CSV table of C-alpha atoms in Angstrom, one decimal:
chain,number,residue,atom,x,y,z
A,1,MET,CA,42.1,71.1,-38.3
A,2,SER,CA,42.6,68.0,-40.3
A,3,THR,CA,46.1,69.2,-41.2
A,4,PHE,CA,46.9,69.8,-37.6
A,5,TRP,CA,46.0,66.2,-36.5
A,6,ALA,CA,47.6,64.8,-39.7
A,7,ILE,CA,51.0,66.5,-38.7
A,8,VAL,CA,50.7,65.2,-35.1
A,9,ALA,CA,49.9,61.7,-36.2
A,10,ARG,CA,52.7,61.8,-38.8
A,11,ASP,CA,55.3,62.8,-36.3
A,12,VAL,CA,54.2,60.4,-33.6
A,13,ARG,CA,54.1,57.5,-36.2
A,14,LEU,CA,57.6,58.5,-37.4
A,15,ALA,CA,58.9,58.5,-33.8
A,16,VAL,CA,57.3,55.1,-33.0
A,17,ARG,CA,58.3,53.3,-36.2
A,18,GLY,CA,61.7,54.7,-37.1
A,19,GLY,CA,62.7,55.7,-33.8
A,20,THR,CA,65.2,54.9,-31.2
A,21,GLU,CA,65.1,58.6,-30.5
A,22,SER,CA,62.5,58.6,-27.7
A,23,VAL,CA,64.1,55.6,-26.2
A,24,MET,CA,67.5,57.4,-26.3
A,25,VAL,CA,66.0,60.5,-24.6
A,26,LEU,CA,64.6,58.3,-21.9
A,27,VAL,CA,67.9,56.4,-21.4
A,28,PHE,CA,69.7,59.7,-21.2
A,29,PHE,CA,67.2,61.0,-18.6
A,30,VAL,CA,67.6,58.0,-16.3
A,31,LEU,CA,71.4,57.6,-16.8
A,32,ALA,CA,72.2,61.2,-16.3
A,33,ALA,CA,70.1,61.3,-13.1
A,34,ILE,CA,71.8,58.2,-11.9
A,35,LEU,CA,75.2,59.7,-12.1
A,36,PHE,CA,74.5,62.3,-9.5
A,37,PRO,CA,74.5,59.9,-6.5
A,38,PHE,CA,77.9,58.8,-7.6
A,39,GLY,CA,79.0,62.5,-7.5
A,40,VAL,CA,77.4,63.5,-4.2
A,41,GLY,CA,77.3,60.2,-2.2
A,42,PRO,CA,74.4,57.9,-1.3
A,43,GLU,CA,73.0,59.6,1.8
A,44,ALA,CA,69.3,59.6,1.6
A,45,GLU,CA,69.1,63.0,3.3
A,46,VAL,CA,71.3,64.7,0.6
A,47,LEU,CA,69.5,62.9,-2.3
A,48,ARG,CA,66.1,63.9,-1.0
A,49,ARG,CA,67.3,67.5,-0.7
A,50,ILE,CA,68.7,67.6,-4.4
A,51,GLY,CA,66.3,65.1,-6.0
A,52,PRO,CA,63.5,67.3,-7.3
A,53,GLY,CA,66.1,69.7,-8.7
A,54,VAL,CA,68.3,67.0,-10.4
A,55,ILE,CA,65.3,65.3,-11.9
A,56,TRP,CA,64.0,68.5,-13.3
A,57,VAL,CA,67.4,69.8,-14.6
A,58,VAL,CA,68.0,66.5,-16.3
A,59,ALA,CA,64.5,66.6,-17.8
A,60,LEU,CA,65.3,70.0,-19.3
A,61,LEU,CA,68.5,68.6,-20.9
A,62,ALA,CA,66.7,65.5,-22.1
A,63,ALA,CA,63.8,67.4,-23.6
A,64,MET,CA,66.4,69.6,-25.4
A,65,MET,CA,68.2,66.7,-27.0
A,66,SER,CA,65.5,65.9,-29.5
A,67,LEU,CA,64.6,69.5,-30.3
A,68,GLU,CA,67.5,70.2,-32.7
A,69,ARG,CA,66.0,68.0,-35.4
A,70,LEU,CA,62.4,69.0,-34.8
A,71,PHE,CA,62.3,71.4,-37.8
A,72,SER,CA,65.8,71.0,-39.3
A,73,ALA,CA,65.0,67.4,-40.4
A,74,ASP,CA,61.8,68.6,-42.2
A,75,HIS,CA,63.7,71.6,-43.6
A,76,GLU,CA,66.4,69.4,-45.1
A,77,ASP,CA,64.2,66.9,-46.9
A,78,GLY,CA,61.7,69.6,-48.1
A,79,THR,CA,58.8,68.6,-45.9
A,80,LEU,CA,58.7,72.0,-44.4
A,81,ASP,CA,58.2,73.7,-47.7
A,82,LEU,CA,55.3,71.4,-48.4
A,83,LEU,CA,53.8,72.1,-44.9
A,84,ALA,CA,54.1,75.8,-45.7
A,85,THR,CA,52.0,75.4,-48.8
A,86,SER,CA,49.3,73.5,-47.0
A,87,PRO,CA,46.1,75.4,-46.0
A,88,ALA,CA,47.0,75.5,-42.4
A,89,PRO,CA,49.0,78.5,-41.2
A,90,LEU,CA,52.6,78.0,-40.0
A,91,GLU,CA,51.5,78.8,-36.4
A,92,ILE,CA,49.3,75.7,-36.5
A,93,VAL,CA,52.1,73.6,-38.1
A,94,PHE,CA,54.3,74.7,-35.2
A,95,LEU,CA,51.7,73.9,-32.6
A,96,ALA,CA,51.2,70.4,-34.1
A,97,LYS,CA,55.0,69.8,-34.2
A,98,ALA,CA,55.3,71.0,-30.6
A,99,ILE,CA,52.5,68.7,-29.4
A,100,ALA,CA,54.1,65.7,-31.3
A,101,HIS,CA,57.4,66.6,-29.6
A,102,TRP,CA,55.7,66.5,-26.2
A,103,LEU,CA,54.0,63.2,-26.9
A,104,THR,CA,57.2,61.6,-28.0
A,105,THR,CA,59.6,63.2,-25.4
A,106,GLY,CA,57.7,64.9,-22.6
A,107,LEU,CA,55.3,62.0,-21.9
A,108,PRO,CA,58.0,59.3,-21.7
A,109,LEU,CA,59.9,61.6,-19.3
A,110,LEU,CA,56.7,61.9,-17.2
A,111,VAL,CA,56.4,58.2,-17.1
A,112,ALA,CA,60.0,57.6,-16.1
A,113,ALA,CA,60.1,60.4,-13.5
A,114,PRO,CA,58.6,58.2,-10.6
A,115,VAL,CA,61.4,55.7,-11.1
A,116,LEU,CA,63.9,58.5,-10.4
A,117,GLY,CA,61.8,59.6,-7.5
A,118,VAL,CA,62.4,56.2,-6.0
A,119,PHE,CA,66.1,56.4,-6.6
A,120,TYR,CA,66.2,59.8,-4.9
A,121,GLN,CA,64.2,58.6,-1.8
A,122,LEU,CA,61.4,61.2,-2.3
A,123,PRO,CA,58.6,60.8,0.3
A,124,GLY,CA,55.2,59.4,-0.9
A,125,PRO,CA,53.2,62.6,-1.3
A,126,ALA,CA,56.0,64.2,-3.4
A,127,PHE,CA,55.3,61.7,-6.3
A,128,GLY,CA,52.0,63.2,-7.1
A,129,VAL,CA,53.3,66.7,-7.2
A,130,LEU,CA,56.3,65.6,-9.2
A,131,LEU,CA,54.0,64.1,-11.8
A,132,LEU,CA,51.7,67.1,-11.7
A,133,SER,CA,54.7,69.5,-12.2
A,134,MET,CA,55.9,67.3,-15.1
A,135,LEU,CA,52.4,67.3,-16.6
A,136,LEU,CA,52.2,71.2,-16.5
A,137,GLY,CA,55.9,71.9,-17.1
A,138,THR,CA,57.1,69.7,-19.9
A,139,PRO,CA,54.5,71.0,-22.4
A,140,SER,CA,55.9,74.5,-21.8
A,141,LEU,CA,59.4,73.1,-22.5
A,142,SER,CA,58.3,71.6,-25.8
A,143,LEU,CA,56.6,74.9,-26.8
A,144,ILE,CA,59.5,77.2,-25.8
A,145,GLY,CA,62.1,74.8,-27.2
A,146,GLY,CA,60.1,74.6,-30.4
A,147,VAL,CA,60.7,78.3,-30.9
A,148,GLY,CA,64.4,77.8,-30.4
A,149,ALA,CA,64.2,74.8,-32.8
A,150,ALA,CA,62.4,77.0,-35.5
A,151,LEU,CA,65.0,79.7,-35.1
A,152,ILE,CA,68.0,77.5,-35.8
A,153,VAL,CA,66.7,76.1,-39.0
A,154,GLY,CA,69.5,76.4,-41.5
A,155,ALA,CA,72.0,77.5,-38.9
A,156,ARG,CA,75.5,76.3,-38.6
A,157,ARG,CA,76.3,74.3,-35.3
A,158,GLY,CA,72.6,74.2,-34.4
A,159,GLY,CA,72.9,72.0,-31.3
A,160,VAL,CA,75.1,74.2,-29.2
A,161,LEU,CA,73.3,77.3,-30.4
A,162,LEU,CA,70.0,75.7,-29.4
A,163,ALA,CA,71.2,75.1,-25.8
A,164,LEU,CA,72.3,78.8,-25.6
A,165,LEU,CA,69.0,80.0,-26.8
A,166,VAL,CA,66.6,77.8,-25.0
A,167,LEU,CA,68.1,77.1,-21.5
A,168,PRO,CA,67.9,80.7,-20.2
A,169,LEU,CA,64.2,80.7,-21.2
A,170,TYR,CA,63.6,77.4,-19.3
A,171,VAL,CA,64.7,79.0,-16.0
A,172,PRO,CA,61.1,80.1,-14.9
A,173,VAL,CA,59.7,76.6,-15.6
A,174,LEU,CA,62.5,75.0,-13.6
A,175,ILE,CA,62.1,77.4,-10.7
A,176,PHE,CA,58.4,76.8,-10.2
A,177,ALA,CA,58.4,73.1,-10.9
A,178,VAL,CA,61.1,72.4,-8.4
A,179,ALA,CA,59.6,74.9,-5.9
A,180,GLY,CA,56.4,72.9,-6.0
A,181,VAL,CA,58.0,69.5,-5.3
A,182,ASP,CA,60.3,70.9,-2.7
A,183,ALA,CA,57.2,72.5,-1.0
A,184,VAL,CA,55.8,69.0,-0.4
A,185,ILE,CA,59.0,67.8,1.2
A,186,PHE,CA,59.3,70.9,3.4
A,187,ASP,CA,55.5,71.1,4.3
A,188,ALA,CA,55.0,74.4,2.5
A,189,PRO,CA,52.0,75.3,0.3
A,190,VAL,CA,52.2,73.6,-3.2
A,191,ARG,CA,49.4,75.3,-4.8
A,192,PRO,CA,51.0,78.7,-5.7
A,193,SER,CA,53.9,77.2,-7.7
A,194,MET,CA,51.6,74.8,-9.5
A,195,MET,CA,49.3,77.6,-10.4
A,196,ILE,CA,52.1,79.7,-11.8
A,197,LEU,CA,53.4,76.7,-13.7
A,198,ALA,CA,50.0,76.3,-15.2
A,199,ALA,CA,49.9,80.1,-16.0
A,200,LEU,CA,53.3,79.8,-17.8
A,201,LEU,CA,51.8,76.9,-19.9
A,202,LEU,CA,48.7,79.0,-20.7
A,203,ALA,CA,50.8,81.9,-21.7
A,204,ALA,CA,53.1,79.7,-23.8
A,205,ILE,CA,50.2,78.0,-25.7
A,206,PRO,CA,49.2,81.1,-27.8
A,207,LEU,CA,52.6,83.0,-27.6
A,208,CYS,CA,55.0,80.3,-28.7
A,209,PRO,CA,53.1,79.3,-31.9
A,210,TRP,CA,53.1,83.0,-32.8
A,211,ALA,CA,56.9,83.4,-32.4
A,212,GLY,CA,57.6,80.0,-33.8
A,213,GLY,CA,55.4,80.7,-36.9
A,214,ALA,CA,57.2,83.9,-37.4
A,215,ALA,CA,60.6,82.2,-37.1
A,216,LEU,CA,59.6,79.4,-39.6
A,217,ARG,CA,58.4,82.0,-42.0
A,218,GLN,CA,61.8,83.7,-41.9
A,219,ALA,CA,63.5,80.3,-42.4
A,220,LEU,CA,61.5,79.6,-45.5
A,221,GLN,CA,62.0,82.9,-47.3
B,1,MET,CA,67.7,95.9,-57.7
B,2,ALA,CA,67.4,94.4,-54.2
B,3,ASN,CA,70.9,95.8,-53.5
B,4,LEU,CA,70.0,99.3,-54.8
B,5,HIS,CA,67.0,99.3,-52.5
B,6,ARG,CA,69.1,98.3,-49.6
B,7,PHE,CA,71.6,101.1,-50.2
B,8,ALA,CA,68.9,103.8,-50.7
B,9,ASN,CA,68.3,104.4,-47.1
B,10,PRO,CA,71.7,103.7,-45.6
B,11,ALA,CA,73.2,106.4,-47.9
B,12,GLN,CA,71.2,109.0,-46.2
B,13,PHE,CA,72.2,107.4,-42.9
B,14,GLN,CA,75.8,107.7,-43.8
B,15,ARG,CA,75.5,111.4,-44.5
B,16,LEU,CA,73.5,112.0,-41.2
B,17,SER,CA,75.8,109.9,-39.0
B,18,ARG,CA,79.0,111.6,-40.3
B,19,ALA,CA,77.5,114.9,-39.3
B,20,LEU,CA,76.3,113.6,-35.9
B,21,LEU,CA,79.2,111.5,-34.9
B,22,PRO,CA,81.7,114.2,-33.8
B,23,TRP,CA,79.0,115.9,-31.7
B,24,VAL,CA,77.8,112.7,-30.0
B,25,ALA,CA,81.4,111.6,-29.4
B,26,GLY,CA,82.3,115.1,-28.1
B,27,ILE,CA,79.4,115.4,-25.7
B,28,THR,CA,80.2,111.9,-24.4
B,29,ALA,CA,83.8,112.8,-23.8
B,30,ILE,CA,82.9,115.9,-21.8
B,31,LEU,CA,80.3,114.0,-19.8
B,32,PHE,CA,82.9,111.3,-19.0
B,33,VAL,CA,85.5,113.9,-17.8
B,34,LEU,CA,82.9,115.7,-15.6
B,35,GLY,CA,81.4,112.4,-14.4
B,36,LEU,CA,84.7,110.8,-13.5
B,37,TYR,CA,85.9,114.0,-11.8
B,38,PHE,CA,82.8,114.1,-9.6
B,39,ALA,CA,82.7,110.4,-9.1
B,40,LEU,CA,86.4,110.0,-8.1
B,41,PHE,CA,87.4,113.3,-6.5
B,42,ALA,CA,84.5,115.6,-5.8
B,43,SER,CA,82.0,113.3,-4.1
B,44,PRO,CA,82.3,112.0,-0.5
B,45,PRO,CA,83.3,108.5,0.4
B,46,ASP,CA,80.5,106.5,1.9
B,47,TYR,CA,80.3,106.5,5.7
B,48,GLN,CA,80.3,102.7,5.8
B,49,GLN,CA,81.9,101.5,2.5
B,50,GLY,CA,84.6,104.1,2.2
B,51,ASP,CA,86.0,104.7,-1.3
B,52,THR,CA,84.7,101.3,-2.4
B,53,VAL,CA,81.3,103.0,-3.1
B,54,ARG,CA,82.9,104.7,-6.1
B,55,ILE,CA,82.4,101.4,-8.0
B,56,MET,CA,78.8,102.3,-8.0
B,57,TYR,CA,79.4,105.1,-10.5
B,58,VAL,CA,80.4,102.4,-13.0
B,59,HIS,CA,78.2,99.6,-11.8
B,60,VAL,CA,74.8,101.3,-11.7
B,61,PRO,CA,75.0,103.1,-15.0
B,62,SER,CA,76.0,99.8,-16.7
B,63,ALA,CA,73.2,98.0,-15.1
B,64,TRP,CA,70.7,100.6,-16.5
B,65,MET,CA,72.4,100.4,-19.9
B,66,SER,CA,72.2,96.6,-20.0
B,67,LEU,CA,68.4,96.8,-19.7
B,68,PHE,CA,68.2,99.7,-22.0
B,69,CYS,CA,70.3,97.9,-24.7
B,70,TYR,CA,68.0,94.9,-24.5
B,71,THR,CA,64.9,97.1,-24.9
B,72,PHE,CA,66.7,98.7,-27.9
B,73,LEU,CA,67.4,95.2,-29.4
B,74,ALA,CA,63.6,94.3,-29.0
B,75,VAL,CA,62.4,97.6,-30.5
B,76,ALA,CA,64.9,97.5,-33.3
B,77,GLY,CA,63.9,93.9,-34.0
B,78,ALA,CA,60.2,94.8,-34.1
B,79,VAL,CA,60.7,97.7,-36.4
B,80,GLY,CA,62.8,95.5,-38.7
B,81,LEU,CA,60.2,92.7,-38.8
B,82,ILE,CA,57.2,95.0,-39.2
B,83,TRP,CA,58.5,97.7,-41.6
B,84,ARG,CA,61.4,95.7,-43.2
B,85,HIS,CA,63.7,98.5,-42.5
B,86,PRO,CA,67.3,97.4,-43.1
B,87,LEU,CA,68.8,99.9,-40.8
B,88,ALA,CA,66.8,98.5,-37.8
B,89,PHE,CA,68.5,95.1,-38.3
B,90,MET,CA,71.8,96.7,-38.7
B,91,SER,CA,71.5,98.7,-35.5
B,92,ALA,CA,70.3,95.6,-33.6
B,93,ARG,CA,73.4,93.7,-34.9
B,94,ALA,CA,75.6,96.6,-33.8
B,95,ALA,CA,73.9,97.1,-30.4
B,96,ALA,CA,74.0,93.5,-29.2
B,97,PRO,CA,77.7,93.2,-28.4
B,98,ILE,CA,77.7,96.7,-26.7
B,99,GLY,CA,74.8,95.5,-24.5
B,100,ALA,CA,76.6,92.3,-23.7
B,101,GLY,CA,79.7,94.4,-22.8
B,102,PHE,CA,77.7,96.6,-20.4
B,103,THR,CA,76.1,93.4,-18.8
B,104,PHE,CA,79.6,91.9,-18.4
B,105,ILE,CA,80.8,95.1,-16.8
B,106,VAL,CA,77.8,95.0,-14.3
B,107,LEU,CA,78.7,91.5,-13.4
B,108,ALA,CA,82.5,92.2,-13.1
B,109,THR,CA,82.1,95.4,-11.1
B,110,GLY,CA,79.4,93.8,-9.0
B,111,SER,CA,81.8,90.9,-8.2
B,112,LEU,CA,84.6,93.3,-7.4
B,113,TRP,CA,82.3,95.3,-5.1
B,114,GLY,CA,80.9,92.2,-3.5
B,115,LYS,CA,84.3,90.9,-2.4
B,116,PRO,CA,85.0,93.8,0.1
B,117,MET,CA,81.4,94.3,1.0
B,118,TRP,CA,79.9,90.9,1.3
B,119,GLY,CA,83.2,89.0,1.6
B,120,THR,CA,82.5,86.8,-1.4
B,121,TRP,CA,82.8,87.2,-5.2
B,122,TRP,CA,79.5,85.8,-6.0
B,123,VAL,CA,76.1,85.6,-4.2
B,124,TRP,CA,73.0,84.0,-5.6
B,125,ASP,CA,71.2,87.2,-5.0
B,126,ALA,CA,68.0,87.8,-7.1
B,127,ARG,CA,69.4,90.7,-9.0
B,128,LEU,CA,72.8,89.1,-9.7
B,129,THR,CA,71.2,86.0,-10.9
B,130,SER,CA,68.8,87.7,-13.3
B,131,VAL,CA,71.6,89.8,-14.7
B,132,LEU,CA,73.6,86.7,-15.3
B,133,ILE,CA,70.7,85.2,-17.3
B,134,LEU,CA,70.3,88.5,-19.2
B,135,PHE,CA,74.0,88.1,-20.2
B,136,PHE,CA,73.3,84.7,-21.7
B,137,LEU,CA,70.3,86.0,-23.5
B,138,TYR,CA,72.6,88.6,-25.1
B,139,LEU,CA,75.1,85.8,-26.0
B,140,GLY,CA,72.3,83.8,-27.6
B,141,HIS,CA,71.2,86.9,-29.6
B,142,ILE,CA,74.8,87.5,-30.9
B,143,ALA,CA,75.4,83.8,-31.7
B,144,LEU,CA,72.1,83.5,-33.5
B,145,SER,CA,72.6,86.6,-35.6
B,146,ARG,CA,76.0,85.3,-36.8
B,147,ALA,CA,75.0,81.6,-37.3
B,148,PHE,CA,73.8,81.8,-40.8
B,149,ASP,CA,75.5,82.1,-44.1
B,150,ASP,CA,73.0,84.7,-45.2
B,151,PRO,CA,73.3,87.7,-42.7
B,152,ALA,CA,69.7,88.8,-43.5
B,153,ARG,CA,68.3,85.5,-42.2
B,154,GLY,CA,70.4,85.9,-39.1
B,155,ALA,CA,69.1,89.3,-38.5
B,156,LYS,CA,65.5,88.2,-38.8
B,157,ALA,CA,66.0,85.2,-36.6
B,158,ALA,CA,67.7,87.3,-34.0
B,159,ALA,CA,64.9,89.9,-34.1
B,160,VAL,CA,62.3,87.2,-33.3
B,161,LEU,CA,64.6,86.0,-30.4
B,162,ALA,CA,64.9,89.5,-29.0
B,163,LEU,CA,61.1,89.8,-28.9
B,164,VAL,CA,60.8,86.4,-27.3
B,165,GLY,CA,63.4,87.5,-24.8
B,166,ALA,CA,61.8,90.8,-24.1
B,167,VAL,CA,58.6,89.0,-23.1
B,168,ASN,CA,60.7,86.6,-21.0
B,169,VAL,CA,62.9,89.1,-19.2
B,170,PRO,CA,60.2,90.2,-16.7
B,171,ILE,CA,59.0,86.6,-16.2
B,172,ILE,CA,62.6,85.5,-15.5
B,173,LYS,CA,63.1,88.4,-13.1
B,174,PHE,CA,59.9,87.6,-11.3
B,175,SER,CA,60.7,83.9,-11.0
B,176,VAL,CA,64.3,84.5,-9.8
B,177,ASP,CA,62.9,86.9,-7.2
B,178,TRP,CA,60.5,84.1,-6.1
B,179,TRP,CA,63.3,81.5,-6.0
B,180,ASN,CA,65.4,83.8,-4.0
B,181,THR,CA,62.9,84.6,-1.3
B,182,LEU,CA,62.1,80.9,-1.2
B,183,HIS,CA,65.7,79.9,-0.4
B,184,GLN,CA,66.4,82.8,2.0
B,185,PRO,CA,70.1,83.4,1.0
B,186,ALA,CA,72.7,83.5,3.7
B,187,SER,CA,72.5,86.7,5.8
B,188,VAL,CA,74.0,89.1,3.2
B,189,SER,CA,73.1,92.7,3.7
B,190,ARG,CA,71.3,93.7,0.6
B,191,LEU,CA,72.7,96.4,-1.6
B,192,ALA,CA,69.6,98.4,-1.4
B,193,GLY,CA,69.8,99.1,2.3
B,194,PRO,CA,69.8,102.8,3.1
B,195,ALA,CA,68.6,105.5,0.7
B,196,ILE,CA,71.4,106.9,-1.4
B,197,ASP,CA,72.9,110.3,-0.2
B,198,SER,CA,72.0,113.2,-2.4
B,199,SER,CA,75.6,114.2,-2.8
B,200,MET,CA,76.1,111.0,-4.7
B,201,LEU,CA,73.3,111.7,-7.3
B,202,PRO,CA,75.0,114.3,-9.5
B,203,PRO,CA,78.0,112.1,-10.4
B,204,LEU,CA,75.7,109.1,-10.8
B,205,PHE,CA,73.5,110.8,-13.3
B,206,LEU,CA,76.5,112.4,-15.1
B,207,MET,CA,78.0,108.9,-15.5
B,208,ALA,CA,74.6,107.5,-16.6
B,209,PHE,CA,74.4,110.1,-19.4
B,210,ALA,CA,78.0,109.5,-20.3
B,211,PHE,CA,77.3,105.8,-20.6
B,212,MET,CA,74.3,106.5,-22.8
B,213,GLY,CA,76.4,108.8,-25.0
B,214,TYR,CA,79.1,106.1,-25.2
B,215,PHE,CA,76.5,103.7,-26.4
B,216,PHE,CA,75.3,105.9,-29.2
B,217,THR,CA,78.9,106.9,-30.2
B,218,LEU,CA,79.8,103.2,-30.5
B,219,LEU,CA,76.5,102.3,-32.2
B,220,LEU,CA,77.1,104.9,-34.9
B,221,ILE,CA,80.7,103.8,-35.4
B,222,ARG,CA,79.6,100.1,-35.6
B,223,ILE,CA,76.8,100.7,-38.0
B,224,ARG,CA,79.1,102.8,-40.3
B,225,ALA,CA,81.8,100.1,-40.1
B,226,ASP,CA,79.1,97.4,-41.0
B,227,LEU,CA,77.9,99.5,-44.0
B,228,ALA,CA,81.5,100.0,-45.2
B,229,SER,CA,82.3,96.4,-45.0
B,230,ARG,CA,79.1,95.5,-46.9
B,231,LYS,CA,80.1,98.1,-49.6
B,232,VAL,CA,83.6,96.6,-49.8
B,233,GLN,CA,82.1,93.1,-50.3
B,234,ALA,CA,79.7,94.4,-52.9
B,235,LEU,CA,82.6,96.0,-54.8
B,236,ARG,CA,84.7,92.8,-54.6
B,237,VAL,CA,81.8,90.7,-56.0
B,238,ALA,CA,81.3,93.4,-58.8
B,239,ALA,CA,85.1,93.3,-59.5
B,240,LEU,CA,85.0,89.5,-59.8
B,241,ALA,CA,82.0,89.6,-62.0
B,242,ALA,CA,83.6,92.2,-64.3
B,243,ALA,CA,86.8,90.1,-64.5
B,244,GLU,CA,85.0,87.0,-65.8
């Protein structure tokens, strides 16, 4: 357990001290979302209609940006070999790294999302659901993306490959998160989609470390 | 030593596959001739769709094969990871492009069928959308298995991905269905409408078996080619070592 928190603390500290990376992800998130009104026009009606979808799609892409280096960086400087010799199994190492990724990427996205909600003219009640969907959805993104990041350790052209591996697997999270926010706007029940989003997260918490641990083990052999 | 162990099993496979291949290929050819004859000449045109319905005899078997191939990838990956069987990884590597090919045929024939029936090349129908995502899962598998300098590492990574994908395919299917009912697509008559006429079933099943036979024929050929190219590489390395 101490190894677990040590890894989380190390990654967060690295991100806070060294890093422009979290800031870059955030800037990308806001900037990419701002581009859409230029593409489709500034009518409030259109923006409200596409808002939840755009915010979530851009969040997927932003969360993916920092994934490529999640394990590759540790693999290159040998940290991953040291972590593998630690008493904690690789599944725990994976979970710690995924949580650190969420703290440094998912959480900033969650904080910035209401600003984009304002830009997209979302009605008042939609903000709460948008935040809830981010809170339940982005940890799944970090976990599923972490499996992809573990698979591409040592691969050529990792970045493009990661997008190809991870984006199709993100589809369910995207669908239910946007369905929830849309439901507020169109006066439909929000609960089912949020429940399924939570179910996806609950399924990802045990399954992704398992797959990610297996992927890391293959990479270290 | 590691190399000797690797070739121990495949040598047996080489013998077995050499004996099997003509039979599998022959049966496939006969099934194709029969299936195509029934599908194109000896079955009635649809009362609504006319001769366009004959696209079904290619479309539906490839749809079945696209799912079968992904299951095959996942099972082969699990066998490879659990029992470290080198042939399992080789068959997964050989099967992935075939499965991607079938999935592409589903999408292409579906699009060709959709144009006269629905008046459009593409509809965001639940089934079309999930097959499209399946196609990208295949592409990811192929790209990952070829992304490493060491082919063994690529095979193992791709095996893990196939298992992750196999868990996700039903979830993706379910979520796309949900998404589709939520958004109520424009009034497009669903493919599944009336039950299929019994006169269309024999050619459909003949074609399905022909496609299955085609898969196994290609699989055997591809694994044999893969083994042969590995052997050539090993011989080259040995020749280089001997020259030094």
